[in-house]
CSV table of C-alpha atoms and ligand atoms in Angstrom, one decimal:
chain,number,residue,atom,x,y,z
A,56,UNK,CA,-17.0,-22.9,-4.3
A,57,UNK,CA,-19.9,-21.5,-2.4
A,58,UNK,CA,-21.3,-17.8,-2.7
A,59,UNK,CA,-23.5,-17.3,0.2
A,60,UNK,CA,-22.2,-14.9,2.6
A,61,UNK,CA,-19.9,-14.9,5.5
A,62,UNK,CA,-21.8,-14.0,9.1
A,63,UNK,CA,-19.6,-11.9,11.4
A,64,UNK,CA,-21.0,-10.4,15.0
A,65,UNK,CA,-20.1,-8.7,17.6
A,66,UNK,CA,-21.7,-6.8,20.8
A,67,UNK,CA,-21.2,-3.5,18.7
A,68,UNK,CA,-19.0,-1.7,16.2
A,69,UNK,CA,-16.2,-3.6,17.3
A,70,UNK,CA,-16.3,-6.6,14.4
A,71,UNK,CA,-16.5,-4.2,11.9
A,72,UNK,CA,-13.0,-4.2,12.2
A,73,UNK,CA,-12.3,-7.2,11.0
A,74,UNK,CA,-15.2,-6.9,8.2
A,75,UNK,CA,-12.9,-4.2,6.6
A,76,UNK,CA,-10.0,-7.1,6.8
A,77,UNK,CA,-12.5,-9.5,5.4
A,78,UNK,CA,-12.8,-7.4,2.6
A,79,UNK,CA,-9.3,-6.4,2.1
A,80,UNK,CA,-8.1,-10.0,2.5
A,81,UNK,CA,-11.1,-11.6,-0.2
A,82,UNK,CA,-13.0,-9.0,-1.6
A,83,UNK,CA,-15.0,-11.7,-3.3
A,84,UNK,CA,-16.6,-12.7,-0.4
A,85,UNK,CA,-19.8,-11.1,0.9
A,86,UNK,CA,-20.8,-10.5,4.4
A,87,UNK,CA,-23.7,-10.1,6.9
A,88,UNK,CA,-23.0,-8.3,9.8
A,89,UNK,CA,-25.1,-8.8,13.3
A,90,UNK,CA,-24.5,-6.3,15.9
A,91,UNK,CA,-26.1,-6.2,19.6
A,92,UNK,CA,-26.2,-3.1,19.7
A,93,UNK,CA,-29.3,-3.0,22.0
A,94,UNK,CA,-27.9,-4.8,24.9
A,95,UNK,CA,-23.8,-3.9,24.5
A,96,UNK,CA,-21.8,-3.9,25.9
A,97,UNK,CA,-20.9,-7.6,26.8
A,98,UNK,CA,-18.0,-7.1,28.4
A,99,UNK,CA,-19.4,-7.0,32.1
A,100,UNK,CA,-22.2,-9.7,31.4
A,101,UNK,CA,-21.9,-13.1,32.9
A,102,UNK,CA,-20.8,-15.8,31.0
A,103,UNK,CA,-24.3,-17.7,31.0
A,104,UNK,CA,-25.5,-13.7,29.5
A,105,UNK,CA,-23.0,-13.5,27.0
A,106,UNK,CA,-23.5,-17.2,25.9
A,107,UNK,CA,-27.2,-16.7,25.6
A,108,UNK,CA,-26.9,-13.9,23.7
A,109,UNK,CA,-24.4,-14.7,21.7
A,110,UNK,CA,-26.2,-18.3,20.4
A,111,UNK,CA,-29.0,-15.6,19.9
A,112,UNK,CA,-27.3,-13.8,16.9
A,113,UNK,CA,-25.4,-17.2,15.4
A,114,UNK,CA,-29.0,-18.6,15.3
A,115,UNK,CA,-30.2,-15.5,13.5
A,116,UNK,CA,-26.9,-15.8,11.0
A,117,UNK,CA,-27.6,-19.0,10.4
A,118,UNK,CA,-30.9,-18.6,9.3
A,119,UNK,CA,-29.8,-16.0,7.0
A,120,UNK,CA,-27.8,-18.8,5.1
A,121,UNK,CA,-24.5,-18.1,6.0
A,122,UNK,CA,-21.3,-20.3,5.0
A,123,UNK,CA,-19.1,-19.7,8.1
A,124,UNK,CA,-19.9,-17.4,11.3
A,125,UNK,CA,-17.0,-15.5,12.5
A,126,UNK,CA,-17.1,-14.7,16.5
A,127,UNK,CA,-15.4,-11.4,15.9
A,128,UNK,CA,-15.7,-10.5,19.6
A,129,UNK,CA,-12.9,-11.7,22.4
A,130,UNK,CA,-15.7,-11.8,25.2
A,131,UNK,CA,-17.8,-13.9,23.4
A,132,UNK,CA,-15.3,-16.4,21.7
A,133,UNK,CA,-13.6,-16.5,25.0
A,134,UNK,CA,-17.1,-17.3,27.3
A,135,UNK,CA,-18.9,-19.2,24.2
A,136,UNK,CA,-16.9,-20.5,21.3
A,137,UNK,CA,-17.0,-24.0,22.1
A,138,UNK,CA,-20.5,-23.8,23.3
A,139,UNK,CA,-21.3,-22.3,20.1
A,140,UNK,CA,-19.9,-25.0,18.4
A,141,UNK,CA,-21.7,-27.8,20.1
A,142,UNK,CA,-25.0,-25.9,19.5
A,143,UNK,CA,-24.5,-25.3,16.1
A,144,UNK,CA,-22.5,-28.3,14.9
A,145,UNK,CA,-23.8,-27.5,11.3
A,146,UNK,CA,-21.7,-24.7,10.3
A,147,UNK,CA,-17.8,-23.6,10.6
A,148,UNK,CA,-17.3,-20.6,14.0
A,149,UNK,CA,-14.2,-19.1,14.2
A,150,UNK,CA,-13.2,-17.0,16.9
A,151,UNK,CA,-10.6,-14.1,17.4
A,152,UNK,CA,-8.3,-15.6,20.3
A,153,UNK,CA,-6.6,-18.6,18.4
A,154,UNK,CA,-5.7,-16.7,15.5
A,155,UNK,CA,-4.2,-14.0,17.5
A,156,UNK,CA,-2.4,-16.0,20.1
A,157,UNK,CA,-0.5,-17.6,16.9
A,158,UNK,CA,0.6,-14.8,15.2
A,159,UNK,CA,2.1,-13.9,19.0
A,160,UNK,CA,4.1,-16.4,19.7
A,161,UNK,CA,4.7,-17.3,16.0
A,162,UNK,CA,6.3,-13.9,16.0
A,163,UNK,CA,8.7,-14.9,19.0
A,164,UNK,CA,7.5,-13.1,21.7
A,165,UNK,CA,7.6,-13.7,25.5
A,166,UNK,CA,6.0,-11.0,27.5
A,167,UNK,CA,2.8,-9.7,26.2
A,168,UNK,CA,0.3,-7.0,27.5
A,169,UNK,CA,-3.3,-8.0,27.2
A,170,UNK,CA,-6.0,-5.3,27.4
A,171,UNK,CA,-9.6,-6.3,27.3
A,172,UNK,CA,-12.9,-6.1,28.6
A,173,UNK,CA,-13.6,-7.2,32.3
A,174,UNK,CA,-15.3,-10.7,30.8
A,175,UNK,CA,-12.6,-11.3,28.7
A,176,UNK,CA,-9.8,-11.0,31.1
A,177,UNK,CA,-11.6,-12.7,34.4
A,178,UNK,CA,-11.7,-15.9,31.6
A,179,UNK,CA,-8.0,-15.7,31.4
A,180,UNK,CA,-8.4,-17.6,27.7
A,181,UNK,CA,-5.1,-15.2,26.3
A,182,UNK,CA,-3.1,-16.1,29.2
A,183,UNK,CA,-4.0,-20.1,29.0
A,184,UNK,CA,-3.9,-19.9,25.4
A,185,UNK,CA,-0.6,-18.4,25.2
A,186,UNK,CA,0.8,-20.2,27.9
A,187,UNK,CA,-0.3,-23.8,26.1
A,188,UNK,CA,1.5,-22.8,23.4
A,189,UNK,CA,4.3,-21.3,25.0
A,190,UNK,CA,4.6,-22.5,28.6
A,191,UNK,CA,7.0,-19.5,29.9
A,192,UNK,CA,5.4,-16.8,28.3
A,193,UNK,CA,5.1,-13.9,30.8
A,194,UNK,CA,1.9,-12.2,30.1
A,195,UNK,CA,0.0,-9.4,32.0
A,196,UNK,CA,-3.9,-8.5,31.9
A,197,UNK,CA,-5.6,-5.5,32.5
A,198,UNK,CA,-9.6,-5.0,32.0
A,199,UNK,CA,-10.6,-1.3,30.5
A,200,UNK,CA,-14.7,-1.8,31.0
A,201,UNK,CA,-15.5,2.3,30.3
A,202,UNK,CA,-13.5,1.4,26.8
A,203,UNK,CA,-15.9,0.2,24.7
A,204,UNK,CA,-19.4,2.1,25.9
A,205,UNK,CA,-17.6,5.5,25.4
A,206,UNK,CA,-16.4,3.8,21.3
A,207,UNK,CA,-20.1,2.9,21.3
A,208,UNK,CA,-20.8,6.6,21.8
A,209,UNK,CA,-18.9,7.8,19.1
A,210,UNK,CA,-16.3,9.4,21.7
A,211,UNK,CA,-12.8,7.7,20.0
A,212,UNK,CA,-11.2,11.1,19.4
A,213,UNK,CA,-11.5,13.3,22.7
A,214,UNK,CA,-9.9,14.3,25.9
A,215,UNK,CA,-12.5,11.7,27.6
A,216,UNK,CA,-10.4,8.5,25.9
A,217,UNK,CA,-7.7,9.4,26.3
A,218,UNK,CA,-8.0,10.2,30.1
A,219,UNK,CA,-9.7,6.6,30.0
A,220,UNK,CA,-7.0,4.8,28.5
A,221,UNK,CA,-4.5,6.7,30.6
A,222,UNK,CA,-6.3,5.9,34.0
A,223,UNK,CA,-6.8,2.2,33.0
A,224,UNK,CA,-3.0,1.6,31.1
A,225,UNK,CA,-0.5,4.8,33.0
A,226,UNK,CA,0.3,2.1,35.9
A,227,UNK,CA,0.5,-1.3,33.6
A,228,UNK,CA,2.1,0.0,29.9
A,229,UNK,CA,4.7,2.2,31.6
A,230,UNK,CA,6.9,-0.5,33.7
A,231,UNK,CA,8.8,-1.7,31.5
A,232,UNK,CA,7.8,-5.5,31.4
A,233,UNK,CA,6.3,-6.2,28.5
A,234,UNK,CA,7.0,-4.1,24.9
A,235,UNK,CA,4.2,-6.2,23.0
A,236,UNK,CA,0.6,-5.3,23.7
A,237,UNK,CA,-2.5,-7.4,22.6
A,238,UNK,CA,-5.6,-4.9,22.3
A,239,UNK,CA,-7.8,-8.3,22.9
A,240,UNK,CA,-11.2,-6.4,22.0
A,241,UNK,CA,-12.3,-6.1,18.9
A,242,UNK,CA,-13.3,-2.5,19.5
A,243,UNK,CA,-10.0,-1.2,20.5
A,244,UNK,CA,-8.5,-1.1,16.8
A,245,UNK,CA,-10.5,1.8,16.8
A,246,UNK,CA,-8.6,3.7,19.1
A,247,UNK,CA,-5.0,2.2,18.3
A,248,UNK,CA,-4.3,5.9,17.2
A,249,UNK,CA,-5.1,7.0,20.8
A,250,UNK,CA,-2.8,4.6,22.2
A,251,UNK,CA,0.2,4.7,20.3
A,252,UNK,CA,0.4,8.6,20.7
A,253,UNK,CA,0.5,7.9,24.5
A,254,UNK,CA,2.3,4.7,24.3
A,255,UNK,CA,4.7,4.9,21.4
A,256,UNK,CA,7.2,2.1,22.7
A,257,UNK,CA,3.8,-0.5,22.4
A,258,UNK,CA,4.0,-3.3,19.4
A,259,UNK,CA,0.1,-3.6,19.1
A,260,UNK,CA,-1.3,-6.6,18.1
A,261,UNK,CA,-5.3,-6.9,16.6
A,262,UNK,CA,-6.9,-10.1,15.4
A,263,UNK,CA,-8.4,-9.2,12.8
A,264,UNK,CA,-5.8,-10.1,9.8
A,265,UNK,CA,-4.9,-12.9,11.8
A,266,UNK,CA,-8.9,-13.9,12.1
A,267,UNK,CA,-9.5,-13.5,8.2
A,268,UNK,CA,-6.3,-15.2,7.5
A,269,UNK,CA,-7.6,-18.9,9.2
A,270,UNK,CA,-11.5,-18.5,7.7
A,271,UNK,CA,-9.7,-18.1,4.2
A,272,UNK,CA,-7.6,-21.5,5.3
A,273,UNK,CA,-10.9,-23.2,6.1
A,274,UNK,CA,-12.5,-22.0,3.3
A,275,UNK,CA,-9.7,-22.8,1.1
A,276,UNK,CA,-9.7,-26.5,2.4
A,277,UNK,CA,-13.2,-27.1,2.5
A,278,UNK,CA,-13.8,-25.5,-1.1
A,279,UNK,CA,-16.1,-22.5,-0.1
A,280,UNK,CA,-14.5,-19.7,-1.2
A,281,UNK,CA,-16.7,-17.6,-3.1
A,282,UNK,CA,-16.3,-16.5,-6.6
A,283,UNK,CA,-17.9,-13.2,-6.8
A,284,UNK,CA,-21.8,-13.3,-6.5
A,285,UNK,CA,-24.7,-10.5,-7.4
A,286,UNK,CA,-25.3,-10.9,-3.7
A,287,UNK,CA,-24.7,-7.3,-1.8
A,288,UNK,CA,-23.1,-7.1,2.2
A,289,UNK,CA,-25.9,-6.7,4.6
A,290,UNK,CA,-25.3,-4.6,8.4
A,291,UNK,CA,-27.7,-5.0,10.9
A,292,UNK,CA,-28.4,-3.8,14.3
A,293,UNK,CA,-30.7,-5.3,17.1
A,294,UNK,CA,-31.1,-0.8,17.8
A,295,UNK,CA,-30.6,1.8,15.7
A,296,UNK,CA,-29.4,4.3,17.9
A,297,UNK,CA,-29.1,7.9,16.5
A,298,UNK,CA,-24.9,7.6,17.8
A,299,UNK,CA,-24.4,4.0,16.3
A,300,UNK,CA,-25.7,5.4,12.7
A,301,UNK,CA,-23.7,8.5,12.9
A,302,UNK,CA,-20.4,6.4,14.1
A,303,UNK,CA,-21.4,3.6,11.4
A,304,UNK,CA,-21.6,6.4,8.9
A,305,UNK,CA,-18.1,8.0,10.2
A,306,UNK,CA,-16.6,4.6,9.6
A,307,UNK,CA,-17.7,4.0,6.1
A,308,UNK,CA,-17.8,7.8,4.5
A,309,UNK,CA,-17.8,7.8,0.9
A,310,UNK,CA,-19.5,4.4,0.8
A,311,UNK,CA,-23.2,3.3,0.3
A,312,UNK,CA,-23.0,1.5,3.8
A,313,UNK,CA,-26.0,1.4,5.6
A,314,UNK,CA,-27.4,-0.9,8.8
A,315,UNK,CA,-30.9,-1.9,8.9
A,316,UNK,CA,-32.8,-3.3,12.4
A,317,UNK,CA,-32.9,-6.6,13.2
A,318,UNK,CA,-34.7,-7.1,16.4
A,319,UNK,CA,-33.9,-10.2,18.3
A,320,UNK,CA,-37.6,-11.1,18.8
A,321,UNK,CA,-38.6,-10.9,15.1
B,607,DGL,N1,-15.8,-6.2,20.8
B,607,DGL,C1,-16.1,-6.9,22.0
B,607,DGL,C2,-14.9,-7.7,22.4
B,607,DGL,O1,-14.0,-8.0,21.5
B,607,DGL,C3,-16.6,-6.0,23.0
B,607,DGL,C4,-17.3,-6.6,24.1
B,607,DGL,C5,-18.3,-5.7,24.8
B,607,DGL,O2,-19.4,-5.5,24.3
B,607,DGL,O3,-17.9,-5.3,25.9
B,607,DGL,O4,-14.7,-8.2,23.5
């Protein structure tokens, strides 16, 4: 058994959705959330950027006494996850892209859409990973880079996205090839609304079920599950922009949520 929270990050917003899978999945456990929100997005960085920055906010999780870290961003678990794991041999990191690459092909399928950032898709990590697992798996990328700033900026439910989704996925979603679309950013859940309504034939596939499901495993077979603690979830930001607290605010209505700054220098 061990009580001491669960650190999940991300470039943004976008790993809060699996913090609301976290909780759904093991409401016992608690969490401390690390978002970069003063140097998203990631997407376009290099891969020596994003690992950088990335070993930035594990280092800062860790030293918040954290059980586990959760990589709950595609562009940095596909740039850094093994990095991050040699540099901080100390503590269980799980990453979003094994955990959805299983459910995939554990659900029998053989041509799969992948949208994601421009990082995320120049790594090719879905298409190795699938293909490893599942040598003839057809599977076809596309990069949406103006996805995530405009989630950033609070724009998920206007004529803007949707002309954005449409000029990135008209020409890839509509041929036919594939019915089974990975949204392989951890931001997108946020607009799966937006893309089913222009995409109804799309099966789409997010991590973040799949991502809780294999930290409750590791848990489970190293014993540190939590039982319930006094200890309260803690958000922060590396900037506290006025549209990341009115977004953060949307997200969690009716709750007591609120993110505090955590500047990377401190
Ligand atoms: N949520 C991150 C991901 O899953 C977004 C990366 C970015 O900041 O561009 O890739």
């Amino acid at each position: 058994m061990d009580n001491r929270p669960i650190g999940i990050l991300d470039s943004g917003l976008g790993g809060l959705t699996s913090v609301w899978e976290l909780h759904r999945q093991l409401p016992q456990e608690r969490v401390i959330y690390f978002g970069d929100t003063a140097r998203t997005p990631y997407g376009s960085k290099s891969p020596e950027t994003i690992v950088k920055f990335a070993d930035q906010l594990v280092s800062k999780l860790i030293s918040r006494d954290t059980k586990m870290i959760i990589i709950a961003c595609n562009t940095i678990t596909a740039w850094g996850l093994d990095k991050l794991r040699e540099m901080h041999p100390e503590i269980p990191i799980i990453g979003v892209i094994g955990p959805m690459v299983r459910k995939v092909v554990g659900d029998g399928c053989s041509s799969v859409g992948v949208i994601a950032t421009k990082g995320t898709i120049d790594s090719d990590m879905y298409g190795k990973s699938l293909r490893e697992l599942k040598p003839d798996i057809k599977v076809y990328s596309r990069a949406c880079p103006a996805i995530v700033p405009l989630i950033e900026e609070g724009l998920t439910d206007t004529d803007i996205m949707e002309l954005t989704i449409k000029h990135y996925m008209d020409d890839f979603a509509c041929t036919g090839e594939f019915d089974d679309l990975i949204l392989g950013c951890t931001h997108y859940p946020l607009i799966s609304k937006q893309i089913k309504k222009l995409y109804p034939n799309l099966k789409l596939y997010s991590s973040s079920a799949e991502v809780v499901q294999q930290a409750k495993e590791i848990m489970e077979a190293k014993d540190m599950l939590a039982s319930g603690s006094d200890y309260t979830d803690r958000y922060y930001a590396s900037d506290l922009s006025d549209n990341f607290v009115k977004m953060t605010e949307k997200l969690f209505e009716g709750t007591d949520f609120k993110v505090r700054l955590l500047k990377l220098e401190e």
